mmCIF file of C-alpha atoms in Angstrom:
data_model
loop_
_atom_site.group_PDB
_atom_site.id
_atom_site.type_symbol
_atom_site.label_atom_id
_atom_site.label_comp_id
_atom_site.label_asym_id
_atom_site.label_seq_id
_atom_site.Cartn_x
_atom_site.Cartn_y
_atom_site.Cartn_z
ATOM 1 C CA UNK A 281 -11.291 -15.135 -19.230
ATOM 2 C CA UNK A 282 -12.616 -12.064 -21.353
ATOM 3 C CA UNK A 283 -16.038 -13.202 -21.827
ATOM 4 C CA UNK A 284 -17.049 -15.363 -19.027
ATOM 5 C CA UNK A 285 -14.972 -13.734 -15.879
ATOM 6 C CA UNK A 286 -14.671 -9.943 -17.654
ATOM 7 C CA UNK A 287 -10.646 -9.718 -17.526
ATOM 8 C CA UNK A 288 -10.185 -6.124 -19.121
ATOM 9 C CA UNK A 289 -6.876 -6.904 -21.183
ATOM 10 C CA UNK A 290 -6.318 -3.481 -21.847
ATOM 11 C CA UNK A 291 -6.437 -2.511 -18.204
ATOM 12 C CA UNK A 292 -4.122 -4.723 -17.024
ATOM 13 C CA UNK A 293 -1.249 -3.545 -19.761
ATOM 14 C CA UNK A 294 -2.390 0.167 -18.903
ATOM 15 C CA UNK A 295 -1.872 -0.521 -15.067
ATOM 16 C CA UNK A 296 0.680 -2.622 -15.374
ATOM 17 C CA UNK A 297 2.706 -0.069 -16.771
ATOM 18 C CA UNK A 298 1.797 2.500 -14.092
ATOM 19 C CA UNK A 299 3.279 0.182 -10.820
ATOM 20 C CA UNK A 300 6.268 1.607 -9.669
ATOM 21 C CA UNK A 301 9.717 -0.463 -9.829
ATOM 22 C CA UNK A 302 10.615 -0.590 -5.871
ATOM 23 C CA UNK A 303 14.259 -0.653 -5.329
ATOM 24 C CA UNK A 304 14.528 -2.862 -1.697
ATOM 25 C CA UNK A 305 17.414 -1.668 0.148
ATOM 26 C CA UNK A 306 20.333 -4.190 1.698
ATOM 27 C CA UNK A 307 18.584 -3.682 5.436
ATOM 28 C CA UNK A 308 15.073 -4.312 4.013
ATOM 29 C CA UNK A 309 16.047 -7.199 2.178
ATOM 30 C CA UNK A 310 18.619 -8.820 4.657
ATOM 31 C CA UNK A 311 15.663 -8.756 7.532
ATOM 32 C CA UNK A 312 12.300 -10.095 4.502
ATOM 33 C CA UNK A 313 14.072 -12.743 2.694
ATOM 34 C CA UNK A 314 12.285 -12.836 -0.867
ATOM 35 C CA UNK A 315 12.036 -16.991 -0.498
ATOM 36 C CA UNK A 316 10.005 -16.668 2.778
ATOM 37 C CA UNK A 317 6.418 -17.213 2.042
ATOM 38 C CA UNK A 318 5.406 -14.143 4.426
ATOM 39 C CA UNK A 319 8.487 -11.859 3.012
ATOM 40 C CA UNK A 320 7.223 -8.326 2.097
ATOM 41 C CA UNK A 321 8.584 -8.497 -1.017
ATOM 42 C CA UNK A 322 5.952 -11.606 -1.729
ATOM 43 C CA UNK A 323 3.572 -9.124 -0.308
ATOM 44 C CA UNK A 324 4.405 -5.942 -2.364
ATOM 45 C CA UNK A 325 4.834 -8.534 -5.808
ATOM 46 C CA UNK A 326 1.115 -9.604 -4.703
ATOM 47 C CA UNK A 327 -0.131 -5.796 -4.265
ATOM 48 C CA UNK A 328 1.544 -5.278 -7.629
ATOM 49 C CA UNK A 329 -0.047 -8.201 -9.014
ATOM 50 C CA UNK A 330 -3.795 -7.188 -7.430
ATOM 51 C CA UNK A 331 -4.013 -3.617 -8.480
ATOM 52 C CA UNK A 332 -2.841 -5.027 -12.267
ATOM 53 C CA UNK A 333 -5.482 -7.400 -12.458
ATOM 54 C CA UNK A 334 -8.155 -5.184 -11.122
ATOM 55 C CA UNK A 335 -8.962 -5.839 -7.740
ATOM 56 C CA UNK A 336 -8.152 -3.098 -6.342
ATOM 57 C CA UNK A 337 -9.287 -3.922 -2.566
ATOM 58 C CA UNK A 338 -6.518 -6.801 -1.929
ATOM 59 C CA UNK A 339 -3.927 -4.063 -3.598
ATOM 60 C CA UNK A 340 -4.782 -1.744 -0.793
ATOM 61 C CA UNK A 341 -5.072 -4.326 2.517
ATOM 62 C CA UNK A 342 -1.707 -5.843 1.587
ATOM 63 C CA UNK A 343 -0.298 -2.051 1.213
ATOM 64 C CA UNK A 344 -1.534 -1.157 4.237
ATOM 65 C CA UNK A 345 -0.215 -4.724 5.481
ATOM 66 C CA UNK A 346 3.571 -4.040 4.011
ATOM 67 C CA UNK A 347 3.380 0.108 5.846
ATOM 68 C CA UNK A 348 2.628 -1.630 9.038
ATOM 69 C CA UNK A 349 5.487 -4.189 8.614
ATOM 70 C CA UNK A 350 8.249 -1.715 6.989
ATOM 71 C CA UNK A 351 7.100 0.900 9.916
ATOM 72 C CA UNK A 352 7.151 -1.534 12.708
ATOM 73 C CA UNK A 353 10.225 -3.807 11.889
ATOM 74 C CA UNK A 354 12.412 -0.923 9.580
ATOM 75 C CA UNK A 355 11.599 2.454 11.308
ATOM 76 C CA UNK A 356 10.784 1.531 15.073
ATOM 77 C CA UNK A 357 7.781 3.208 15.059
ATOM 78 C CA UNK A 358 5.838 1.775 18.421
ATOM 79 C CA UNK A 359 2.713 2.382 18.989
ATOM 80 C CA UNK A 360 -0.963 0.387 19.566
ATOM 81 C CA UNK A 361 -2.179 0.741 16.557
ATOM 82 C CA UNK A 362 -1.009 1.734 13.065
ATOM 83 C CA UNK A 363 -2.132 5.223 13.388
ATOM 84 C CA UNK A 364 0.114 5.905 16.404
ATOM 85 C CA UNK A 365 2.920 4.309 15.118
ATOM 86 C CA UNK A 366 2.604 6.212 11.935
ATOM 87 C CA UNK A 367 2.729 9.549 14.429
ATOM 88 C CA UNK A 368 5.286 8.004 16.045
ATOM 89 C CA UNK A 369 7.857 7.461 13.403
ATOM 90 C CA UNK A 370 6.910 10.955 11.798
ATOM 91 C CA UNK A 371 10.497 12.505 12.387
ATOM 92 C CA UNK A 372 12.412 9.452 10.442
ATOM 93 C CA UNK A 373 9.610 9.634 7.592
ATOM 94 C CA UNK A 374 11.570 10.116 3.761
ATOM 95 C CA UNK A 375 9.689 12.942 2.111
ATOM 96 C CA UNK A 376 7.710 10.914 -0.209
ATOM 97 C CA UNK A 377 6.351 9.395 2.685
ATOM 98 C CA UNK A 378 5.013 11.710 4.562
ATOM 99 C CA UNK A 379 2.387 11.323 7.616
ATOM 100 C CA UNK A 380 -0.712 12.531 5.641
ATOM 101 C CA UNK A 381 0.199 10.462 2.828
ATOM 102 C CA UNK A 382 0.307 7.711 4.977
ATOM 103 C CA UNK A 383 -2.606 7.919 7.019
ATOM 104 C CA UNK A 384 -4.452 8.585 3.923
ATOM 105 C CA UNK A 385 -3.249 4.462 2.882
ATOM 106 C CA UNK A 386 -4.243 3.946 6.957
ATOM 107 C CA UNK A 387 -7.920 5.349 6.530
ATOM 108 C CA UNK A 388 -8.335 4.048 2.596
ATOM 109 C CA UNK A 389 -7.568 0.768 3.391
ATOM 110 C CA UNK A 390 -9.230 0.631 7.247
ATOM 111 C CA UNK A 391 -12.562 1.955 5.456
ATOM 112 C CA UNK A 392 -12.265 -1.369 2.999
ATOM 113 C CA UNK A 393 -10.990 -4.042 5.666
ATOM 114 C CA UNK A 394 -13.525 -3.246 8.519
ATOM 115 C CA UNK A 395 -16.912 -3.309 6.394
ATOM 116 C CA UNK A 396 -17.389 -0.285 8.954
ATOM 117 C CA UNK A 397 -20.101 2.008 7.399
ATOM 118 C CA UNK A 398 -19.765 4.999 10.260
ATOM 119 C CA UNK A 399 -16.466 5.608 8.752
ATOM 120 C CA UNK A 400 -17.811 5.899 4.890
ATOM 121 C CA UNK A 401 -18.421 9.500 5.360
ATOM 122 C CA UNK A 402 -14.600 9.809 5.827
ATOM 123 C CA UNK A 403 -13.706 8.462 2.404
ATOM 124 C CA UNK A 404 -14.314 10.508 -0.588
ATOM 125 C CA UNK A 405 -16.288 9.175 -3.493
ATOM 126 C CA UNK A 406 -14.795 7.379 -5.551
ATOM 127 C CA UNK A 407 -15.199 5.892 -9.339
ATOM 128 C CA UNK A 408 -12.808 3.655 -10.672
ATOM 129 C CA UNK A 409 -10.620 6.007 -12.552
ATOM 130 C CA UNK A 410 -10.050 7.663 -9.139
ATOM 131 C CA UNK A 411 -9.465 4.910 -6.982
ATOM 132 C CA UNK A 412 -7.075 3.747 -9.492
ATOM 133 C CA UNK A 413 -5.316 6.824 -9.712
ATOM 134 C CA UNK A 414 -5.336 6.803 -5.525
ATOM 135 C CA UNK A 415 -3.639 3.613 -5.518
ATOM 136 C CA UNK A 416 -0.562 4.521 -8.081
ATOM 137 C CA UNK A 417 -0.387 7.778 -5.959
ATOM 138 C CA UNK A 418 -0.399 5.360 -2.893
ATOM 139 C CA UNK A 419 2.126 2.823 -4.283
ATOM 140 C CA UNK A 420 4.924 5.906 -4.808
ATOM 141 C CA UNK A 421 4.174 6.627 -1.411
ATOM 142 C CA UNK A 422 4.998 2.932 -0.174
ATOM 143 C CA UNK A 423 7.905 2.660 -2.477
ATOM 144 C CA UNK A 424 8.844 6.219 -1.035
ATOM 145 C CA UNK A 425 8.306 4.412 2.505
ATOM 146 C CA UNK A 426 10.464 1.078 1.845
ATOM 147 C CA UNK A 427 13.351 2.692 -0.115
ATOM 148 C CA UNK A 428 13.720 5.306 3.089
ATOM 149 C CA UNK A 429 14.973 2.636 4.821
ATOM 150 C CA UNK A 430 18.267 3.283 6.485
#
């Protein structure tokens, strides 16, 4: 795996460590069952599992998949698209999961999923280092977001 596919061992001990533990609340838990295949926990152990084994991309579209679901289902945030429904549910946001935080994961992840090239002159450059340290910074804001919950 080293040698012909370039698995960087030490990376994935040194991120492994970084990924937050993600205590699921009762309400979270009692509506995303852990043995559904679609549950967001499955999701958020798969985001986990992508940003420790470097590929970052997947990380991000299934934490921007998990804000949408945890916004949508836990916070009642309506709205046509994600970026209205994260305006929408800005009042019952917990403070490590604030709007710009948020829309930050929104834009991030958008920029990746849509291949959209007018919209690369919204993110900033990036190297690895910094897009790693983005998506730690990104995954205590989603951990911020799910253990809100009430």
């Amino acid at each position: 795996l080293v040698a012909q596919h370039g698995l960087d061992l030490r990376g994935v001990f040194r991120r492994s460590a970084l990924v937050p533990f993600t205590l699921v609340p009762r309400a979270v838990a009692a509506r995303h069952g852990s043995a559904e295949k679609l549950s967001m926990l499955t999701n958020l152990n798969q985001a986990h599992d992508a940003f420790i084994f470097g590929t970052p991309y997947s990380a991000l579209a299934l934490m921007r998949s998990i804000m949408e679901a945890v916004l949508r289902d836990h916070y009642r945030a309506e709205g046509n698209d994600l970026s209205e429904r994260i305006r929408n549910a800005r009042g019952r946001l917990p403070r490590g999961a604030n709007e710009v935080a948020l829309h930050r994961l929104r834009k991030l992840a958008n920029a990746i999923l849509h291949l959209e090239p007018s919209k690369e002159n919204e993110l900033p450059k990036m190297d690895e280092v910094r897009l790693e340290k983005e998506i730690v910074s990104l995954l205590f804001v989603l951990r911020a977001l799910i253990e809100g919950v009430k």
